[in-house]
């Protein structure tokens, strides 16, 4: 039988940091820290395998928690032995009145899920133990306070009883004693509170409170295991795409107390500032408090810098220990500590979640300090999502809203970025609004794990209570969502759905803006602008570019987008969708005339009007992308997308074409298609109306000649969309080649150009070998390829795909992350067959997947030449490509979440 329980403490441990799958991040780290000699309170971890076993075979369900479920005897044997060791190390005994040992029981999966699963503290308490503890610590108040906390926590977490009746009992007592805060209650008051809490427990459960510590422990372990399958934990795993884990481990550890008076305290600190990356001990603490007080946000903590004065020795010791931890784990650490009557204990350490800005600065700094290699920095210190966050928009005019006195209040700048939306006060409302396509700001007094779905749906999160490590702050930072936390200057009224700073009151549905970078809340909808790029960012991206082999191009339709993308490091354009050029005011009329003309002559006349516009746009793009390849796709969408539907527009077109509105309308009706996505679009347009392809080819090649004459290198690649059979490509290629000859003769100059195809029809992928006879390049249009391979309409998936994903039928949205087992196989097969026929074939991808890190890793793995994505995703794609290259070279990723 394999071991179920792994001990740690006293400078030794049964496990180590590599055993995350078995011990959870927390258990593995505790083992590692203990073995490294850090002052970790001793304890033991029950493995995730036991969790799986008891959840599947033990008859324990979420509902089973707190009821009659039992743990197996074999497990008890190991737990008893491990507990005896803890008792020895702490010189205390579980359930003993003379030298009582209290323990914590915590969850911990292989991947961090902050606040999602259950924790029970102060376990092992009874009337006798409380009395003994009071004697030992010479603090009646402390002992009864710990007891009443435990009663409430045990009832809530283990037995599933709401906290409300306990809070009510507490409020009632405070009222009777005229106490303003909990701290005004004395020992006798708290003892009285324990009696009342026990009565609440009896009333709510129908049983008296279990004073046998072993029974408490058994119930708590079962509750933590069961919390793995709680709604909130399941939802969180869904959002974070956490998969393949077998369950949570349970770490049982001796309690140390931060609430034993003025020489005690508790806090959280980061080895570097997680908001801006500065190298400083960063965090917060509370004197005479337990860890839950910091995280729950019920008291607002002090910044850690002030600990230097309050407890200088502890501060020094903490600084030295945390420094070692950062060196040891080769990453920023997020550390929980407690000081018990002047003695420092480290409770937990994990890789610190950080903002995008901080991630890049920390990576560059840690390389400069010689703490990590560049490869490690790329692989472990910056995630693609960090860059996404870094490149988030900010408010266009911060000075403006300040000048106009529209700042309602200022809270903690808990997670940077800017968010604009209408105000809602409940997570459910945020979810519902998001489903209607609305943007909202979620305002809460404080958030809890039950709110995660609504928080995820919101553009920004605001809380009136809590610190930088409160639930709202931690979760928002992880997601890169703007968050202002602990904004004490406002009052949030759930009943009336209002938010007020005493002067101005906002109601549900009012627009507001949130500046997570400064902590400001602003009335009204602020204008957003592009993100700023730092020197550190450029340095880091330079390293990334050195390691990657996959090229990164951009999907850009306008000179402006092309310019942005080039500044972000795009190495060419992988897709220029020419149809977007036709929608501008001055062009759409000519486009409509072209579509609605009766005959080729009419169409040619209208196309002649469009030619100069296209030529100018292409020339501008060629100039911006000087020296880099530019793939321009011929017209793709069904023509009726351009048709006028408003009566006013129809009248304008009829007038310009000198035809009656009735006739125009009947022509529009004739163009209706039942399945436009499978209809008259893509190369089918260029084949039935070759004059469109002629005009576009002429515009592209004339622009190329013009720019080449300016002395610039142009590399046009003309791409034919929606090809299914080689004959379609041959047809279009012939048109392009004929026009090219004409243009070069007219211009007196020759430009090298390529003609290639999109691969977006499954038949084209299968017949790639014959298509490669004609095509000089392939570009996978994985949007259509996914649509056509899965048979999922791109426009209609919203009605069923979310349910499919929730049910786990598809693990991810296949329009976001490439369906590797299906569409991915077609991509690989087409690439292989295409290259077999034409070894020099350039192969890339230009569907939305080209900006998705997991899809990019796949593209790198199968040996595509490039990915192409929207301008703001270019840096993300560069990083994903760099990480893929390092992984393929066998450089291991180090993940140290606890
Ligand atoms: C595609 O289908 O993947 C593609 C890039 O083309 P579009 O999205 O314009 O259909
Ligand atoms: Mg397409």
GROMACS .gro file of N, CA and C in nm, residues 360 364 533-541:
model
   33
  360UNK      N    1   0.722   4.164  -1.621
  360UNK     CA    2   0.830   4.194  -1.715
  360UNK      C    3   0.947   4.259  -1.643
  364UNK      N    4   1.331   4.099  -1.605
  364UNK     CA    5   1.452   4.170  -1.649
  364UNK      C    6   1.546   4.191  -1.531
  533UNK      N    7   0.430   5.094  -2.357
  533UNK     CA    8   0.528   4.986  -2.361
  533UNK      C    9   0.659   5.037  -2.300
  534UNK      N   10   0.712   4.962  -2.201
  534UNK     CA   11   0.830   5.010  -2.128
  534UNK      C   12   0.960   4.960  -2.191
  535UNK      N   13   1.072   5.015  -2.144
  535UNK     CA   14   1.203   4.969  -2.191
  535UNK      C   15   1.224   4.823  -2.152
  536UNK      N   16   1.182   4.788  -2.030
  536UNK     CA   17   1.196   4.649  -1.985
  536UNK      C   18   1.126   4.554  -2.081
  537UNK      N   19   1.010   4.597  -2.125
  537UNK     CA   20   0.932   4.516  -2.219
  537UNK      C   21   1.015   4.490  -2.346
  538UNK      N   22   1.077   4.595  -2.397
  538UNK     CA   23   1.155   4.580  -2.520
  538UNK      C   24   1.274   4.486  -2.498
  539UNK      N   25   1.339   4.502  -2.383
  539UNK     CA   26   1.455   4.417  -2.352
  539UNK      C   27   1.410   4.271  -2.345
  540UNK      N   28   1.303   4.247  -2.271
  540UNK     CA   29   1.255   4.111  -2.252
  540UNK      C   30   1.215   4.050  -2.386
  541UNK      N   31   1.142   4.127  -2.466
  541UNK     CA   32   1.096   4.074  -2.595
  541UNK      C   33   1.216   4.045  -2.687
   0.00000   0.00000   0.00000
